[in-house]
mmCIF file of C-alpha atoms in Angstrom:
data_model
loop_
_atom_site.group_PDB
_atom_site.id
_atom_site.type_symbol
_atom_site.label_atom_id
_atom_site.label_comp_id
_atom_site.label_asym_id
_atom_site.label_seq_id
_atom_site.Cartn_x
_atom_site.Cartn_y
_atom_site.Cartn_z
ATOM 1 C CA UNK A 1 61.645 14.322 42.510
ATOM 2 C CA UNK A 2 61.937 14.932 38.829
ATOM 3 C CA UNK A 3 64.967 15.390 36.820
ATOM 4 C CA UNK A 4 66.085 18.325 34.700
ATOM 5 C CA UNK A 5 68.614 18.888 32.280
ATOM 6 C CA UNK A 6 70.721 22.233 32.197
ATOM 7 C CA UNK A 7 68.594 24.232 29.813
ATOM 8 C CA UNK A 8 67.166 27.621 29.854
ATOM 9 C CA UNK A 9 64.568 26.318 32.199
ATOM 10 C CA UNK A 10 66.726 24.800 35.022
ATOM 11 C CA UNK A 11 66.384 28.032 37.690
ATOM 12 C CA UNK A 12 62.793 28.201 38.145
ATOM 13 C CA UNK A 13 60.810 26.001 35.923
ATOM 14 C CA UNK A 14 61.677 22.593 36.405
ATOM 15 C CA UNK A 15 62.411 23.283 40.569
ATOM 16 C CA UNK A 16 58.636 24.419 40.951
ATOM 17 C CA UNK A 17 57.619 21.296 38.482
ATOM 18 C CA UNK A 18 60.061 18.969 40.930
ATOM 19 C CA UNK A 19 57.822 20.816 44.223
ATOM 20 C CA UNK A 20 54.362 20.591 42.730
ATOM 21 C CA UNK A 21 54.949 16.973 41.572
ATOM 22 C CA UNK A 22 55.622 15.975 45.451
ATOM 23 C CA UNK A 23 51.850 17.054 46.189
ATOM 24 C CA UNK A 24 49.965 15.451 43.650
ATOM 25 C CA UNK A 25 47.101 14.145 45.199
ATOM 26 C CA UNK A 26 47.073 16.604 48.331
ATOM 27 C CA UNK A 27 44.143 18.679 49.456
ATOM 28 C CA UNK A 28 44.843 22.049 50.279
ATOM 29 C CA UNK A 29 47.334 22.728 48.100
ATOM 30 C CA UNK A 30 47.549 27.229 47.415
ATOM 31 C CA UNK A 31 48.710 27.944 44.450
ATOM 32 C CA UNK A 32 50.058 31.623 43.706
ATOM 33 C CA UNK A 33 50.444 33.968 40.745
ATOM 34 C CA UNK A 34 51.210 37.072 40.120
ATOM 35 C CA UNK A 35 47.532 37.947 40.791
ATOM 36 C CA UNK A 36 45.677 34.683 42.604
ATOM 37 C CA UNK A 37 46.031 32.124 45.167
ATOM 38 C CA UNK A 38 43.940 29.812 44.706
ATOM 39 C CA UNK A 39 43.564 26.455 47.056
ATOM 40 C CA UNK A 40 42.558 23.145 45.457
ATOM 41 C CA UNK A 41 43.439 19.344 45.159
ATOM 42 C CA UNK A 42 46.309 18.678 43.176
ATOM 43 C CA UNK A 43 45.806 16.465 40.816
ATOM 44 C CA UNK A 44 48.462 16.186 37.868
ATOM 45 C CA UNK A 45 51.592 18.095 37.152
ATOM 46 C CA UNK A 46 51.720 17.338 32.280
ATOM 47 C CA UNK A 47 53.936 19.131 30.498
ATOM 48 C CA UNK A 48 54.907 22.210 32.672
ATOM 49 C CA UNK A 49 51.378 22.551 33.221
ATOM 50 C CA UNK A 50 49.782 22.398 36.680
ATOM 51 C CA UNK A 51 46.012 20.658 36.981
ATOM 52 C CA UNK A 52 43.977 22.377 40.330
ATOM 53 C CA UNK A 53 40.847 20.546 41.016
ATOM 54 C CA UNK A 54 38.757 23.940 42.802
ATOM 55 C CA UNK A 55 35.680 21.457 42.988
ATOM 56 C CA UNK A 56 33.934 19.292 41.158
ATOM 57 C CA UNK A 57 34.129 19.149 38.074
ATOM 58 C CA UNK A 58 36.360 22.567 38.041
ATOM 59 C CA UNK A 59 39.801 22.772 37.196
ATOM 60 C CA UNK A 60 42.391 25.343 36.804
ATOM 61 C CA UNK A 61 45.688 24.751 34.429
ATOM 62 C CA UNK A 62 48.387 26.440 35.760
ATOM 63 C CA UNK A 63 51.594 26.918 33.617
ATOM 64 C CA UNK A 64 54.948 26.261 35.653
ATOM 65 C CA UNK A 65 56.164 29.629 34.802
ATOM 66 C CA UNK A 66 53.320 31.518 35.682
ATOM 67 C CA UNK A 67 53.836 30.012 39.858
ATOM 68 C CA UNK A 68 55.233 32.066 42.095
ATOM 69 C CA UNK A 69 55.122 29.954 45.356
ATOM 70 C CA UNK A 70 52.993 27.138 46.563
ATOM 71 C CA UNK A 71 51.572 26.475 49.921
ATOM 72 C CA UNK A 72 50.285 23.480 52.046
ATOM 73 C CA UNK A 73 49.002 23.255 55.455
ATOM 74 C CA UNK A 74 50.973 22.022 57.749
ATOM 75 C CA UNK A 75 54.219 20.722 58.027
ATOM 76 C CA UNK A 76 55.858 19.340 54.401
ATOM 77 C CA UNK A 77 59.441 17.865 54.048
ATOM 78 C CA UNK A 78 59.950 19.072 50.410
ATOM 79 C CA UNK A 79 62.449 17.332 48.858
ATOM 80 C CA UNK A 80 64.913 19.948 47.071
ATOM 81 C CA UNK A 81 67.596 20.196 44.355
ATOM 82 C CA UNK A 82 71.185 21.694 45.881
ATOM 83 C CA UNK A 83 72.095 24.804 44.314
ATOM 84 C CA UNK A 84 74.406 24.306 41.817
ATOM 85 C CA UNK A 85 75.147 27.775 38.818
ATOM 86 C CA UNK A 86 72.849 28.270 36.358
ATOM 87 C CA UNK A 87 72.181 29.004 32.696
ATOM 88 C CA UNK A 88 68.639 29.182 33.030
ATOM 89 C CA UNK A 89 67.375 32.028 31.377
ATOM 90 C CA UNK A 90 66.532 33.986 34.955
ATOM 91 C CA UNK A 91 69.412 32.861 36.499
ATOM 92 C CA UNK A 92 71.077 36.741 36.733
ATOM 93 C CA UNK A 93 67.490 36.723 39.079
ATOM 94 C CA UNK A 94 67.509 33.667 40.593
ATOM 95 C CA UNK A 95 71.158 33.274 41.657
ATOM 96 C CA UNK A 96 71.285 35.802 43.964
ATOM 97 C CA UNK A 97 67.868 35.928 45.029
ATOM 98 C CA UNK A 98 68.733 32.088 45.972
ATOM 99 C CA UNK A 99 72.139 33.004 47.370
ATOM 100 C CA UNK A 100 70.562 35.933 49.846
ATOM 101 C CA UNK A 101 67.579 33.238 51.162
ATOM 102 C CA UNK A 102 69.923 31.137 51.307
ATOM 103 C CA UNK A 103 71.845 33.351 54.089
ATOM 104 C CA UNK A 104 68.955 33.990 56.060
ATOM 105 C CA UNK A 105 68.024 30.014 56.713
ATOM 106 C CA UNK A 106 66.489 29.971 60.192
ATOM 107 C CA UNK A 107 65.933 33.457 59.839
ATOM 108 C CA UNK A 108 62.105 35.099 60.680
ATOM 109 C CA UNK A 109 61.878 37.312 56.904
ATOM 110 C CA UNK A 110 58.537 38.901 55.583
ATOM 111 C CA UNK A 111 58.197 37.604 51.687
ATOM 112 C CA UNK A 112 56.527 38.898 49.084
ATOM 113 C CA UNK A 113 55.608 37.133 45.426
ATOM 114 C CA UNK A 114 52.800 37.882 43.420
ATOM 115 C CA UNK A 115 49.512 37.384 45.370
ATOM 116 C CA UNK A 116 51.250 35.869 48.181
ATOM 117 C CA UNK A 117 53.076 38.409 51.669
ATOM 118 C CA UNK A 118 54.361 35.921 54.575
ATOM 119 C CA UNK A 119 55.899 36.362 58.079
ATOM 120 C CA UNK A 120 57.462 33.234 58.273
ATOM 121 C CA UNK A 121 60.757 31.389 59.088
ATOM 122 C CA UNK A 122 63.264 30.414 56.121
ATOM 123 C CA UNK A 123 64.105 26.523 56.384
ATOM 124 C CA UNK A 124 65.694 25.719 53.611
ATOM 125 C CA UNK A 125 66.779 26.330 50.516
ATOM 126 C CA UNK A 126 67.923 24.887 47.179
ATOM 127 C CA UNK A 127 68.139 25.251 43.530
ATOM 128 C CA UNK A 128 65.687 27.890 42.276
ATOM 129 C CA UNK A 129 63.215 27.632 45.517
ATOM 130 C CA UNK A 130 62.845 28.606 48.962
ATOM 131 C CA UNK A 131 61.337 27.003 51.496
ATOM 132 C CA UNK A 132 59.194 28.282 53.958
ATOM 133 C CA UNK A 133 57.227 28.044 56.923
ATOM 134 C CA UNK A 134 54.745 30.099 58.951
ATOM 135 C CA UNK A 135 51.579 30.644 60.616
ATOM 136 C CA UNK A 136 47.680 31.746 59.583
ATOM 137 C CA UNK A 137 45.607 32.021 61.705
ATOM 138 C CA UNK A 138 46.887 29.682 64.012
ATOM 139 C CA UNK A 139 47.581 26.679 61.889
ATOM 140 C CA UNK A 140 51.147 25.855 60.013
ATOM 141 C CA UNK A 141 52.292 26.130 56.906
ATOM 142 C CA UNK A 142 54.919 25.384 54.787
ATOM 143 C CA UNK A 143 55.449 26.973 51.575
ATOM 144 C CA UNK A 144 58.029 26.817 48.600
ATOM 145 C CA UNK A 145 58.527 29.993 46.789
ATOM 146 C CA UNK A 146 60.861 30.477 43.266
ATOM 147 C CA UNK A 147 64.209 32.182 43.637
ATOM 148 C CA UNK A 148 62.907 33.770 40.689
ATOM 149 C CA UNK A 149 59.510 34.865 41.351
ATOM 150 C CA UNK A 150 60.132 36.712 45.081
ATOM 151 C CA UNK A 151 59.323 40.181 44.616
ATOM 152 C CA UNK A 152 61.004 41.241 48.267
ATOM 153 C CA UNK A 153 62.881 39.543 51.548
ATOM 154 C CA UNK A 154 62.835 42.252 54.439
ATOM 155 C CA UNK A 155 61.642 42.692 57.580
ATOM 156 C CA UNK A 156 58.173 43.937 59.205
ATOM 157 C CA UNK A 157 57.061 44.813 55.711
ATOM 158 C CA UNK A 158 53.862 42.516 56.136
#
């Protein structure tokens, strides 16, 4: 798990960098915007920016700021920051947007983020991200969404 210095980038930047950087290398990995999720092979996380091997010989760049959750199948023991007070640039969002998930651990919540609306059980939660898991179509998930990113935490919304 990366570091990260308090800067204006410490509430939702760097914590999705510290996430993606724990699947590099892994198959399967969705990656959502505000408008795609995409599923690929992760293969480096350079300067903010996150490489998505599609197929062969096709890659999408993703910049940090521009992810709103990532997903993997199965289960995935993400390794998280604690949450600690911000002066990230967000953090007016992210602080209590972390602070509310944060209440509902082991809760069942419908989220919403960009491209991405999940049923799914809160498991943990830590500096700028949520962690998530659920179910499609049968098979697990676990995703990691950014305090800062989550659009709406309710109930039978999805």
């Amino acid at each position: 798990m990366g570091a990260y210095d308090r800067s204006i980038c410490d509430c939702c930047v760097c914590p999705m960098k510290c996430i993606l950087e724990q699947l590099i290398g892994e198959e399967s990995v969705f990656i959502v915007t505000d408008k795609t999720a995409l599923t690929g092979t992760l293969l480096e996380v350079k300067d903010f920016i996150a490489f998505l091997e599609m197929a062969p010989d096709s890659i999408n760049r993703y910049p940090m700021n521009q992810i709103f959750a990532v997903f993997i199948e199965g289960q995935f023991d993400f390794k998280i920051k604690p949450i600690r007070k911000d002066i990230g640039e967000c953090s007016c969002t992210e602080e209590p947007t972390t602070r509310l998930a944060n209440n509902l651990v082991n809760e069942t919540v419908d989220i919403i983020a960009g491209a991405a609306a999940v049923t799914g059980k809160i498991t943990k939660v830590g500096e700028g991200i949520v962690i998530f898991s659920f179910e499609e179509g049968g098979d697990p998930f676990t995703g990691a969404f950014s305090s800062c990113k989550i659009e709406l935490i309710g109930d039978d919304i999805v």
